[in-house]
Tab-separated table of C-alpha atoms in Angstrom:
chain	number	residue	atom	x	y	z
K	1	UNK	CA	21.357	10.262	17.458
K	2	UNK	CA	23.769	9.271	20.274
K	3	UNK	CA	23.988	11.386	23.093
K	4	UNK	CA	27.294	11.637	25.836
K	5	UNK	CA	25.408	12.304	29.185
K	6	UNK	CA	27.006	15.792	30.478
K	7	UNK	CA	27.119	14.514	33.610
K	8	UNK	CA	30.246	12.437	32.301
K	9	UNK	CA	32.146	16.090	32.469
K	10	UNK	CA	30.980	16.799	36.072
K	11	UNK	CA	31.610	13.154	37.353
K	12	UNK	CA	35.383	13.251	35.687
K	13	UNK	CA	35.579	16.963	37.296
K	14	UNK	CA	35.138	15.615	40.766
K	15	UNK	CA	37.096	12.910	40.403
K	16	UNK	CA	39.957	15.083	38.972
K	17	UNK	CA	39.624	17.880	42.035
K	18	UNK	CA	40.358	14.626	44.447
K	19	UNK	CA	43.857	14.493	42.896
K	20	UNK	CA	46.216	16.925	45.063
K	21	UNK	CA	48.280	17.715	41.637
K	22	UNK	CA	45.205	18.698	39.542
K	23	UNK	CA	43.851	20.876	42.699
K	24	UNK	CA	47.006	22.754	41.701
K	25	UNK	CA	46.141	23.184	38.503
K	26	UNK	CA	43.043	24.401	39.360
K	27	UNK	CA	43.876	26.810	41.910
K	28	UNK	CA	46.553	28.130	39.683
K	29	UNK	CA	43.635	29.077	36.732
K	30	UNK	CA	40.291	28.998	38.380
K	31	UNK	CA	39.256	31.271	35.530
K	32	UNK	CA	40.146	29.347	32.552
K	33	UNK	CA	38.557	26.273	34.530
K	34	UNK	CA	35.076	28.397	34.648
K	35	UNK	CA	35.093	29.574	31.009
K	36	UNK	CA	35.555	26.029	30.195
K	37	UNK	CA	32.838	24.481	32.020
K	38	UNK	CA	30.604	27.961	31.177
K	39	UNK	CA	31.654	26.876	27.054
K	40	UNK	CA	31.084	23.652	26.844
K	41	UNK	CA	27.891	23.791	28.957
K	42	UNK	CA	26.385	25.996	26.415
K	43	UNK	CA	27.575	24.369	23.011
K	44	UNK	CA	26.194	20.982	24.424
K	45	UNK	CA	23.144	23.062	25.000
K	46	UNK	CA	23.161	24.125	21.347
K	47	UNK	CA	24.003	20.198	19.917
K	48	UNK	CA	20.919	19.226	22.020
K	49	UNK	CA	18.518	22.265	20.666
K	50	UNK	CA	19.620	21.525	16.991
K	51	UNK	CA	21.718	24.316	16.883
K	52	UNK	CA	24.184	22.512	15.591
K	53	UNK	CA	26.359	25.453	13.653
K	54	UNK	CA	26.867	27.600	17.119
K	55	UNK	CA	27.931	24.496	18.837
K	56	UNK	CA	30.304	23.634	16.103
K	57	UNK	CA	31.384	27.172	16.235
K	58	UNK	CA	31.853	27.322	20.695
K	59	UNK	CA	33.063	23.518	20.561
K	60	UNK	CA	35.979	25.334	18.007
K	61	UNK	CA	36.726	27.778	20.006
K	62	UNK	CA	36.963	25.113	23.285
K	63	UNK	CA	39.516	22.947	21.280
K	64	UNK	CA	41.554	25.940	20.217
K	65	UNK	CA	41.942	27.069	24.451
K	66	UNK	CA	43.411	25.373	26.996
K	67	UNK	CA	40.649	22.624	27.324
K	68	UNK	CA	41.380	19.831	30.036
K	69	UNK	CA	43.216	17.290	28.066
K	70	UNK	CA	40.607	14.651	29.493
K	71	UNK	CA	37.768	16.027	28.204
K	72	UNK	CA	38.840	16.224	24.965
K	73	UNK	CA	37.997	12.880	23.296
K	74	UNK	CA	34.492	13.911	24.962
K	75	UNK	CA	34.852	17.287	23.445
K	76	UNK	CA	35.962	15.651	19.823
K	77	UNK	CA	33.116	13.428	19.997
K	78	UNK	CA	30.560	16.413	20.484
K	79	UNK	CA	31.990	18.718	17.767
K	80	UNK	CA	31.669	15.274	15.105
K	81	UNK	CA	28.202	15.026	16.314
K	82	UNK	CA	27.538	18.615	15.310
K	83	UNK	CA	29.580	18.003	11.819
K	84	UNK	CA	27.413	15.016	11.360
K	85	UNK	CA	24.204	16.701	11.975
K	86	UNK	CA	25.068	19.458	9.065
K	87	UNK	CA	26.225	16.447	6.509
K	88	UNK	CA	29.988	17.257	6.700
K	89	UNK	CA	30.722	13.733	7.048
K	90	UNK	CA	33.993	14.519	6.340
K	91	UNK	CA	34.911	16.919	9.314
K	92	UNK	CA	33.002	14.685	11.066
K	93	UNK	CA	35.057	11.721	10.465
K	94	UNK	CA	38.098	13.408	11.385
K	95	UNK	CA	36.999	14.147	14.926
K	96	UNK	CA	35.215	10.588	15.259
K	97	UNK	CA	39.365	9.784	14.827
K	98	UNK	CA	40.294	12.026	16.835
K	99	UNK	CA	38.106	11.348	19.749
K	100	UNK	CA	39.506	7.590	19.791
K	101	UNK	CA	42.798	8.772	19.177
K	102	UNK	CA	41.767	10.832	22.444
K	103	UNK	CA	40.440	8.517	24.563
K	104	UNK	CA	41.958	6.804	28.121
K	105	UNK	CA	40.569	3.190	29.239
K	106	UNK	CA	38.256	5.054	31.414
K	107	UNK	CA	36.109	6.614	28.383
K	108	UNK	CA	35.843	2.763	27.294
K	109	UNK	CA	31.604	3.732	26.750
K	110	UNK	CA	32.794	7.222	24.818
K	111	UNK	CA	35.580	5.207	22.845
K	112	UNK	CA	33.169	2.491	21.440
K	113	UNK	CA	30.308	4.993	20.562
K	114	UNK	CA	32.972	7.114	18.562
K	115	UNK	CA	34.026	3.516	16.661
K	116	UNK	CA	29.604	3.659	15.420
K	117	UNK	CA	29.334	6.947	14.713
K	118	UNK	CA	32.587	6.928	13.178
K	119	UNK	CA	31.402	3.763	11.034
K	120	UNK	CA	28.127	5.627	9.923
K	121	UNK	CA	30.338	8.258	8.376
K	122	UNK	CA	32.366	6.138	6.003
K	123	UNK	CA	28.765	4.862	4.998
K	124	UNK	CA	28.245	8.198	3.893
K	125	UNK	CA	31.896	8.239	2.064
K	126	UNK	CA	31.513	5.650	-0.124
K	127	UNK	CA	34.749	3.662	2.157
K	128	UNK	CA	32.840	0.249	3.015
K	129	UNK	CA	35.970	-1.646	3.994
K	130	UNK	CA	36.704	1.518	6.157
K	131	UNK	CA	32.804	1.023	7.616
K	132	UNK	CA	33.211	-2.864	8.316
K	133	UNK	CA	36.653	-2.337	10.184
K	134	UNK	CA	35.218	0.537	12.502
K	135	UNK	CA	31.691	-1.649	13.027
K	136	UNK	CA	34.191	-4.433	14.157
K	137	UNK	CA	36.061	-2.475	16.369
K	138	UNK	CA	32.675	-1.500	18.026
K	139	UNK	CA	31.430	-5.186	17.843
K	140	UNK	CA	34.497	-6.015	19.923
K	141	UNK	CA	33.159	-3.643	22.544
K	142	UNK	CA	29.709	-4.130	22.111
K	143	UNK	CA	29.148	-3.941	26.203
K	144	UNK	CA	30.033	-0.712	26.670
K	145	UNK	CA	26.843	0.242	24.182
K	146	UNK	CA	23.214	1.433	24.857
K	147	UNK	CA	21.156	-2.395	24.861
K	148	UNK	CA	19.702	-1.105	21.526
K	149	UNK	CA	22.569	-0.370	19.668
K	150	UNK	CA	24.989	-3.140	20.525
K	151	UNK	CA	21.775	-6.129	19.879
K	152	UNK	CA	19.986	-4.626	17.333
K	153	UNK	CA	21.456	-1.659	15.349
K	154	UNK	CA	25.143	-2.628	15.101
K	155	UNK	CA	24.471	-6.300	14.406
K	156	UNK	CA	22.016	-4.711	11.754
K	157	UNK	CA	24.977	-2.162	10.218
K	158	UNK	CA	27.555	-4.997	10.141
K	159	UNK	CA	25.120	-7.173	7.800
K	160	UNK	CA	23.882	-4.708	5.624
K	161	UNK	CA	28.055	-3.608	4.676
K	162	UNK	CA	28.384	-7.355	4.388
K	163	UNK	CA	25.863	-7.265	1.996
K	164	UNK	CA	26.995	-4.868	-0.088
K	165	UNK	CA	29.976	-6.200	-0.354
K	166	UNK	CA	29.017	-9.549	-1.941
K	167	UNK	CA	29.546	-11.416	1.707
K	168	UNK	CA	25.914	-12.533	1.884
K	169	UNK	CA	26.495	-15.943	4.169
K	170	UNK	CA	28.031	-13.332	6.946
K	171	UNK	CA	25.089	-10.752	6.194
K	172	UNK	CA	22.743	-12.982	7.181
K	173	UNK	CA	24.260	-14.664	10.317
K	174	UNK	CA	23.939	-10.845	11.520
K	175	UNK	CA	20.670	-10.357	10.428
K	176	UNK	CA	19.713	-13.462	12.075
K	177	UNK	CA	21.719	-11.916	15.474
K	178	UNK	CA	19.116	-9.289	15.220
K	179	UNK	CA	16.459	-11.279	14.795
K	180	UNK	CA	17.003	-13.538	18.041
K	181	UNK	CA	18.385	-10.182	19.677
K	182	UNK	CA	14.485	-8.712	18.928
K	183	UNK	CA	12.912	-11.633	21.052
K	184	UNK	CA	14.965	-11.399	23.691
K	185	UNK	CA	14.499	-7.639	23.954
K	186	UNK	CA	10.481	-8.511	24.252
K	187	UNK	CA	11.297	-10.805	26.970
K	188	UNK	CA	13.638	-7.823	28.663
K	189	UNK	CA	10.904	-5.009	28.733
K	190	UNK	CA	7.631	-5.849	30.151
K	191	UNK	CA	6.180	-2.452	28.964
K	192	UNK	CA	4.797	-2.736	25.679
K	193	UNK	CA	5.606	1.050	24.569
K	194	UNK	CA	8.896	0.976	25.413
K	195	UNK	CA	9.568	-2.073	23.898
K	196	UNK	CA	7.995	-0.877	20.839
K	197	UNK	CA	10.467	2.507	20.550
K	198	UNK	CA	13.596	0.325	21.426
K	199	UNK	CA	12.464	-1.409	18.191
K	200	UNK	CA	11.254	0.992	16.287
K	201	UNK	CA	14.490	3.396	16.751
K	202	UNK	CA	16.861	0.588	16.381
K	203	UNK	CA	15.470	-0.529	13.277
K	204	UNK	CA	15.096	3.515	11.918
K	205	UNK	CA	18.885	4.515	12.865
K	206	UNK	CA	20.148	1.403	11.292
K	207	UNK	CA	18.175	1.433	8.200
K	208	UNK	CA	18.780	5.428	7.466
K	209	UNK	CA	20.232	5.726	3.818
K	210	UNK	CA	22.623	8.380	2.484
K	211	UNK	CA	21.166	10.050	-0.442
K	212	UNK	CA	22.921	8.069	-3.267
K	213	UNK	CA	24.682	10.779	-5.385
K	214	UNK	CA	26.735	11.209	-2.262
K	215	UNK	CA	27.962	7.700	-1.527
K	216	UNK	CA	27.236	5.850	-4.726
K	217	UNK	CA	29.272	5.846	-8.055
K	218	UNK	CA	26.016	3.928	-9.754
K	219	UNK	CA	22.137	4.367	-8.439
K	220	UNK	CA	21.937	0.443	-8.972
K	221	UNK	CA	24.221	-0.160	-5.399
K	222	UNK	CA	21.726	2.505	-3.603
K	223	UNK	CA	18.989	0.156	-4.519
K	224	UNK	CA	20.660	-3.303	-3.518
K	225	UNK	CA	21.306	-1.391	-0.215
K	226	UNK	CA	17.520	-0.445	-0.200
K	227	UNK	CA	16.647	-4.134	-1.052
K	228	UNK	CA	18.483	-4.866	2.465
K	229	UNK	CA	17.361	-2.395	4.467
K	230	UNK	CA	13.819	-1.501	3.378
K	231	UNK	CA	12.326	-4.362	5.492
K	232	UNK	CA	13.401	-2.688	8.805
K	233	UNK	CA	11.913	0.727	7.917
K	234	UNK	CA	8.800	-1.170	7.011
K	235	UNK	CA	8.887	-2.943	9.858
K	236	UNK	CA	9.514	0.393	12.020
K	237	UNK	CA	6.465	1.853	10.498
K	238	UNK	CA	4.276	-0.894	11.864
K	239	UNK	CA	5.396	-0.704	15.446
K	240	UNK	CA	3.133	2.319	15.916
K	241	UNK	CA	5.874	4.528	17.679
K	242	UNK	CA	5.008	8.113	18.053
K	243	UNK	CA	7.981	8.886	16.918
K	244	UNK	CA	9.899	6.865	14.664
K	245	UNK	CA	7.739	5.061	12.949
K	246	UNK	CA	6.654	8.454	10.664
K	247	UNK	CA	10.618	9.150	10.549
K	248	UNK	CA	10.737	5.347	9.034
K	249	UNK	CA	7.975	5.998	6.460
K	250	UNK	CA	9.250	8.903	5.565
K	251	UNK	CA	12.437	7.772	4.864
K	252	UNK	CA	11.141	4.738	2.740
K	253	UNK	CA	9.669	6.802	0.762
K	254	UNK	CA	12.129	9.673	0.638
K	255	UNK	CA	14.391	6.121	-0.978
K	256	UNK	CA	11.937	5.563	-3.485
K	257	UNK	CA	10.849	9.290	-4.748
K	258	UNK	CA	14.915	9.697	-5.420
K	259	UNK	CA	15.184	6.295	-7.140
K	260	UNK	CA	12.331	7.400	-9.593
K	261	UNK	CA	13.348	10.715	-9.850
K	262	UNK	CA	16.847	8.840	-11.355
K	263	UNK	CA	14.487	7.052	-13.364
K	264	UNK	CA	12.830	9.935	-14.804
K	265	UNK	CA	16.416	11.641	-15.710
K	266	UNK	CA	17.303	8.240	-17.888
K	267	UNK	CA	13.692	8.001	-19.500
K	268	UNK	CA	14.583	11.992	-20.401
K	269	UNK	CA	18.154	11.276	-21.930
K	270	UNK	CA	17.013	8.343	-24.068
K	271	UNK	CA	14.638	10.453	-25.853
K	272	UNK	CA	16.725	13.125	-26.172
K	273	UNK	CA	19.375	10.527	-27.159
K	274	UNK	CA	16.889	9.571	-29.683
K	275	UNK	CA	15.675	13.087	-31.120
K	276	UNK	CA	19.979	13.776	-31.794
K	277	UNK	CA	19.669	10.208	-33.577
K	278	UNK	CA	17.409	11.146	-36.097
K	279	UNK	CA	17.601	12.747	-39.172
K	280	UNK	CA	17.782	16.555	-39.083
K	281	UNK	CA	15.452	18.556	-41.630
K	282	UNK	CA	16.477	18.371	-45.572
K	283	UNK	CA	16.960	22.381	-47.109
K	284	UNK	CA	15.409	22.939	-50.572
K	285	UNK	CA	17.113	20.948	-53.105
K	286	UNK	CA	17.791	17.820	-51.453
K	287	UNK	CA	20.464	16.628	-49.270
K	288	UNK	CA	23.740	15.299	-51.066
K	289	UNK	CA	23.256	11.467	-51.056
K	290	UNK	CA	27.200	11.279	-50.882
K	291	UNK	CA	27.386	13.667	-47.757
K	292	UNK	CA	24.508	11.930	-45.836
K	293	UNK	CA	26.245	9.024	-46.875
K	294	UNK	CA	29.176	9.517	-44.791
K	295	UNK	CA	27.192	11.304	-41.815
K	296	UNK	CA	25.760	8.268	-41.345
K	297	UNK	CA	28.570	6.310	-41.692
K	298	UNK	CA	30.588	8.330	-39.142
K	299	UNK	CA	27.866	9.043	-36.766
K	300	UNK	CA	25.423	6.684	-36.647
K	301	UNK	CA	27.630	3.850	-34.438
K	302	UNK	CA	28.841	5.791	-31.532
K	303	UNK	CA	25.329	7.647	-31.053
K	304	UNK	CA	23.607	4.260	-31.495
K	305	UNK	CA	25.904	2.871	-28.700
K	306	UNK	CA	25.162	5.685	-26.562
K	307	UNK	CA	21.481	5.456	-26.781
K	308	UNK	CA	21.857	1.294	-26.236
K	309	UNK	CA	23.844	2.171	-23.278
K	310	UNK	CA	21.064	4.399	-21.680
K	311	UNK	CA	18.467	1.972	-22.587
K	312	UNK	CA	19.820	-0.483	-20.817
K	313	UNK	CA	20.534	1.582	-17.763
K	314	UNK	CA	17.064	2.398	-17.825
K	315	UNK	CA	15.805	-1.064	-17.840
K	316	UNK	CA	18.139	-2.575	-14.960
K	317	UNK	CA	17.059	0.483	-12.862
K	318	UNK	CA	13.115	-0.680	-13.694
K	319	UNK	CA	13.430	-4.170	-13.132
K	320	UNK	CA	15.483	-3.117	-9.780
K	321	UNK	CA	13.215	-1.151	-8.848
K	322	UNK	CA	9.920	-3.455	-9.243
K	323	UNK	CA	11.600	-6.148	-7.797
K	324	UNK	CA	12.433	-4.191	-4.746
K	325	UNK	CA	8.714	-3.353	-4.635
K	326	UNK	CA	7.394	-6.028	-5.126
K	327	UNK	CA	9.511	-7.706	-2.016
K	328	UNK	CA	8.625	-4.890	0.543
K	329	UNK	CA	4.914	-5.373	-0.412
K	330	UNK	CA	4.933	-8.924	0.049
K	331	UNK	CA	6.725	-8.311	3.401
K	332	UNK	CA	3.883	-6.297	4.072
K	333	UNK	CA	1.197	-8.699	4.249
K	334	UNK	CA	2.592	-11.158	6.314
K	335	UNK	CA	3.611	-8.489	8.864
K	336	UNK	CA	1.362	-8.656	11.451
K	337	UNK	CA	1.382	-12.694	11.656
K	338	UNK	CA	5.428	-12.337	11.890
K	339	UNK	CA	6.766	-13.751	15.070
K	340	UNK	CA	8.579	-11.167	15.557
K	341	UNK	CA	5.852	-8.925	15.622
K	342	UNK	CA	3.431	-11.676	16.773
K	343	UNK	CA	3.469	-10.553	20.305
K	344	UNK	CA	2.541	-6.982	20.049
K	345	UNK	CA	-1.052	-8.091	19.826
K	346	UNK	CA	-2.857	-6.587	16.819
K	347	UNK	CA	-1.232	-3.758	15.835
K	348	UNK	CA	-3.394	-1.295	13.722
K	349	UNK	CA	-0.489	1.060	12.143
K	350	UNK	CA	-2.074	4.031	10.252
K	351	UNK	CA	1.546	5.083	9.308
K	352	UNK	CA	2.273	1.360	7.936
K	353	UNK	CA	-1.496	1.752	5.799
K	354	UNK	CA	-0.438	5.488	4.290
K	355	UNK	CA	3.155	4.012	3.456
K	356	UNK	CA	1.717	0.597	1.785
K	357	UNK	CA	-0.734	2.817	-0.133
K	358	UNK	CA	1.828	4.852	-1.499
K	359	UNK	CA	4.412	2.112	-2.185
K	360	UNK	CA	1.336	0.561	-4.513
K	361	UNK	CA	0.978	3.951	-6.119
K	362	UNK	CA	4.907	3.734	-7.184
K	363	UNK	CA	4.159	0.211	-7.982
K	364	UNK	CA	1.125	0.515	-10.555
K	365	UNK	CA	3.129	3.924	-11.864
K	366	UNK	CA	6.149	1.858	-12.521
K	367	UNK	CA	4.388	-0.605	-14.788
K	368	UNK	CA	2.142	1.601	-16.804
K	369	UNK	CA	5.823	2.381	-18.238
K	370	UNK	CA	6.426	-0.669	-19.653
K	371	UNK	CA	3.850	0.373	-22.645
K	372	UNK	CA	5.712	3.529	-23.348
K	373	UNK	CA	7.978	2.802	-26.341
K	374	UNK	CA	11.549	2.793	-25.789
């Protein structure tokens, strides 16, 4: 997650107290001034503990007072940080806006990282044309960015929306951005472990999937974002960072378990489907052949299309699905020799072993249920 330095405040404090009308101001409500500072200081504190409901709760309150009208875009940004960590990307949007809306030219850095995190949240709502216009915005501004972000993460983001929205030629002049972006950020840091979490985060925080049922209208665009997207995580889970590596396994797999859990549900409504299809038990004496007859006749075509319908949901998910396994482990194997990887000499990623393991296991599950009778 991005953090605003809260050192911003105190430099734009000291900078305001040189100004003969703000000292004014200040002398006029030295009170207010010190609740202010004393608030904000101590919902930051709670956004950076993970208390992100009491800092959502004092960054409120802040708003609602007299707050320095400079420090709100920074005090915006902060309280859409906290909405984002809770998964109201909705709230959270709204103060992303509001933060830009906000903003002077000297918060260029603060306006720019509003414009990503404000792009990540119409990811989350479903609004992709909203998501590439924001990610542009930030493109446009890329220098005011952390290194990571603005040569490997946004450039990341902007092809994977390109992607899913049937602009492949652009995707992949992004993708390839990162790619040459990834050499040259080997060539920047001389220490191997920091150049490794640079990586390895970038890769993670651009790669991070919503959980489909709240972005997607249909499981098969979660898994033609996955297609995109899994190669990063994989490739995250090689790097052998402490940290984000396991978060990019994790979430790999977290991808997959919901896909087949989605799976599961349509294997359980086509038999179900099936069982209401059938024939329901004949009473002593025989049906009437005239009744049945019509039942049939009446019933029999809108349950059949039903059940078709399912059936074939289930089987575009399944081939989807292998397919996208079947990429990621291929990817797998020629990891190591990867140029882009090729320099980290030898590499032994227990995280990248456990997650290739388990992505096999999904694998040889997936096709034992081709025998099962449909």
């Amino acid at each position: 997650m991005l953090k605003i330095n809260i050192s911003i405040l105190f430099l734009t404090l000291s900078v305001l107290s040189c100004s003969h009308k703000e000292q004014k101001k200040i002398a006029k409500t030295p009170v207010n001034s010190l609740t202010f500072l004393k608030k904000f200081n101590k919902a930051s504190k709670h956004l950076d503990n993970f208390n992100y409901n009491k800092s959502i709760k004092l960054f409120k309150e802040i708003l609602n007072s007299h707050a320095p009208e400079k420090f709100k875009s920074l005090i915006w940004y902060n309280l859409g940080r906290g909405y984002e960590s809770v998964g109201n990307y909705k709230q959270a949007n709204k103060c992303y806006r509001s933060s830009i809306l906000k903003s002077s030219k000297a918060y260029k850095k603060l306006k720019t990282l509003s414009f990503v995190r404000l792009a990540y949240t119409y990811k989350f709502l479903n609004q992709p044309d909203k998501e590439l216009s924001t990610l542009i915005e930030a493109y446009k501004e890329k220098k005011y960015l952390p290194y990571s972000v603005s040569n490997i993460q946004l450039p990341i983001n902007l092809g994977s929306v390109y992607w899913i929205l049937n602009n492949k030629s652009l995707a992949k002049k992004f993708f390839l951005e990162a790619e040459k972006n990834i050499l040259t950020t080997k060539i920047k840091y001389r220490d191997p472990k920091k150049k490794i979490n640079i990586i390895a985060k970038a890769f993670y925080l651009s790669s991070k999937l919503p959980r489909w049922s709240k972005k997607y209208k249909s499981i098969n665009k979660y898994v033609e974002e996955l297609f995109v997207l899994q190669i990063y995580l994989l490739r995250a889970s090689a790097l052998n960072s402490d940290k984000w590596s396991k978060k990019s396994s994790k979430e790999l797999l977290k991808s997959y378990k919901l896909i087949f859990k989605e799976l599961k549900k349509l294997k359980h409504q086509q038999r179900l489907e099936k069982l209401e299809g059938q024939d329901p038990p004949q009473k002593r004496g025989g049906p009437d052949p005239q009744n049945a007859q019509k039942t049939n006749r009446d019933s029999d075509p809108q349950k059949t299309k039903k059940t078709q319908k399912t059936k074939k949901a289930y089987k575009l998910l399944r081939k989807s699905l292998l397919y996208n396994l079947s990429k990621v482990l291929s990817a797998s194997k020629d990891l190591k020799s990867s140029q882009n990887l090729k320099s980290f000499q030898n590499i032994k990623s227990k995280t990248l072993k456990n997650l290739i393991k388990k992505l096999k296991q999904y694998q040889l599950r997936l096709k034992k249920t081709k025998t099962i009778k449909n």
